[in-house]
């Protein structure tokens, strides 16, 4: 019986495809590029369909030949190639056929879904949209376990084979082929459902992302390997000392350590009471219940037992180091010494920001070491005695700061790293048209000092670094970072306002919020105008267009329109009464950041404004990044508002006449980054760059 569902009308010939693959490399831990870099990696099944044609499954594992029409289509610019997580299919075909799949000819249905606020997996997107064709989840999981990964424990009765082949489980293999076919049907159905919401502006940026990930970045494996070795030695020494002091077989056990610390404090109090003829129970503090970072810091100032003090210090020292990023580099580096796939396009669903993958370059520790090059050279050579002599117990912190420096240019190359200066603060001022803020960015750019000066009525010269009221700069900084998106006291606390040398007192927090808001009335008004406009768009199902943003409501979705023309999506947006605040509020459906479940989410004007500001930051860096790529200045990775470009070592390497501390190349790229952009007229941009022989910040 023929389907009554009308066929989708494709504007251009379209190829849908999906593969099932094998590799001995752990895909989740090492990443896609390392997965396919292994010599044993291969395609097992290939399912594909052109337009509305029936899906064909090619059983490559059992010798079936891939039709020439498919191979030809991979390089035919008149054929659009679509897949869910198209990056994976591109690499699979490069591995199997040796064909470079030009990303400008591809479209990723996963990214299309993400741009509409949907979850990141095909199964979840199909479920949320109540698609008629769903993935065969259980069959797929069984097939992947049987055929796509090595056997963890080879058995004698199976001849100690290390992987399963189709003839070992013929029924499961036939089910796996059906699963492969169903995936293409589901992907095609998903695209047909979402096609009318496609945003053409996404795809040049996605293609750039693919080229950056394909290119990868060199890693200094000598540094990586020695950092891990030194870390293991030092942590072993610290654990052994903790074992001797506590008598515990496993001083890493949090509960065992808590019990020991409580006992040590009780014994110390008893000894003190005997000496002072006092009641031993009179001054016992509350029991220690956790060993979180802040708790340990507080305990270091209160515990009386020398042994307990030392054990807490040891725990703090051990927490200073995290070699997980070094180990990730070890796992994922390809045979040519480069790591690829560090970025995930549209990784942040509400803004479209890139997310980090594998090594998570978006949250690398900053470099504060005065002797960074010396420390790096000592770790690289494995000179542990000299490291101990110079840094003592701080070696683990040194290793942490050197993570960033493991990324290096290829031989004969150098990095130029350029980032925008205070881009979110500039966009906030521009969007709200807060004139005094814009004037700061048109001139000296010192927004923390300027904000503190206005808040506390102290001349800015006294607040600058080295000035007699420099402590106010920190207060200005933390309020700037916490309050710009309608944050209040809790936001200040989360930003560390109560910590550090220039910490604020609790009673200062609310007055600081009020002072900040008083001095930034246009920003405050922008929060409430944004909320009112969003709610009106939902209520009355109409388009609202302001000078610097807009809202559109259609198909149960609220779209926030950016100056670039890109749209942010809030699925199933609605107005619901908020009992906590006693007023109507905005609710939409999305992935909860804590539970990772699809559920209702509340939002408000400041948050929606934050989404817009951060999304504008994405658009601001995308345009110059595309230009750099077109000019043959290859970006090897980016970190939010920073590009790291790998250039020939002598390319525009002479000192700039404009700024002798920088090369001509740095100034050239800074200028490209700061070129005016359509839709952002009047936005004062500034960029700062430097030449590097290893990545640092």
C-alpha angles and dihedrals in degrees: 000000000000119000115255090211110108117242117253114251109231116206091204132021106275132198118204118193145164133185137204111210144183130219133152088225119096103246096201096048101038103029135236099288094053088044092059094036089071112099091229095055113116145157113257101179133015121192122184145159136186114227109310095345120126114272117259122206117207112202097211093167089063097045105269115151122236109239117250091235089066094047092048091049091058091071099029108110091201090064118075111215115213130185139150105259089005091188089074094051091048091057094042091056092045089053096046103035101022088234120141106223108216105226092213086071093051136078125195116219090196090060091046088055093045090052087058093053095257126141121273102248129075092231092052094046091049091048095048091050092044090233117193090229115056131183117264091238102176093043090049094049091049092048094048091049093048102040112014103055134046121264107262096209113025111212129220092226088059093048092257090283114177098210140024122243128201095264091057091065107016096170093049089048092055089050090050090054090053089049090052090051092047091053092060090047090050093046092049092047090049092051092049089053094049101034096099089060095051115132112210091200089070098066104064087051092047091049089051089051089053092051091049092049092045090052096049126178133270118253126208097232092181088062092043096050095045092046090056092046093049091046092053092049095048095043089048090054092048093048091049091052090048089049091053094047096046102030088225118141090215113028088173089072105103095205094047090049093048090052091048093048092050091050092047091053092048091051091048091051092049092052091048091049092052091053094045096037090237137141105274092211096048099084104027108134124221116291119269107251104173142015101218118151096261092043091055091049091051093046092053087066097046112034115101102194110095089210092051090047091053093047091051089049090051090051091049091050092050090050090056092073129067115172092173089107091050089050090048088055090051092051098045107036112117125227092265091058096255130118115218134188098042093144134062114202113227089005091153106063098201097050110017093240118158114256127211123248134191098355096022097226089187092077107035116148113260123242115252099152114120091208097043096148092047093049090047094051092049093050091044090054092042093238098163097164092058091044090054091047093052103034106019112186092358093077093106090055088050090054090051092053091050095059091091091052093060088082108085138170119255118262110291092020138095135200125244108196115192127175136177116255114241091333096170093049090049092049091047091053092044095047093048094037091229096173101199089053092049089051090054090055093045089056130020098351095215097138097162092055093042093049093048090048092055094042097049099027093236123137111260092233089067093052099051119106108289092021124126092250097041090131087074090062090066090051090049090049097049093046090049091052095043105038106044095090099043093281119158137178096324091050090054091051091048088052090057098256091149094049136076138030095307096038118161122235119245092246089056096058103078094042088051091054091049092048092050092050092046090056094046105047095152092055090050092048089049091060093055095041089051091051094047092048093049092049093047090051090053096043098047098028093230142126118261116192124190127178094265105021143010144195132224128183121203138140091012090300129114112217120198109209116218128206089253091057093250116131131219116212132220106186121218090004115188144157117252132172111258106215093189093061097026096236143083117283142183119264128180138162123259147127112297109233092220105039096026087221126133105251146132116299128197121216139172141197097279092050093047088049089051090052089052094046095049091044089052087053089056092051092045093057095038097065097054090040090058090049093050089051092050090050091056094252099135119216111213096188141336134218111206101286097007132085123200110204126190112215137167110282093242097041107126087331098150117108112269118249087218093054117005090196089068132054123245087249093058092050091047092054093043088056092051091050091053100047112128114264131213111260094021101077111163096019107138106222128188130178133191126200143171141191114250138185088195129018115269142154 
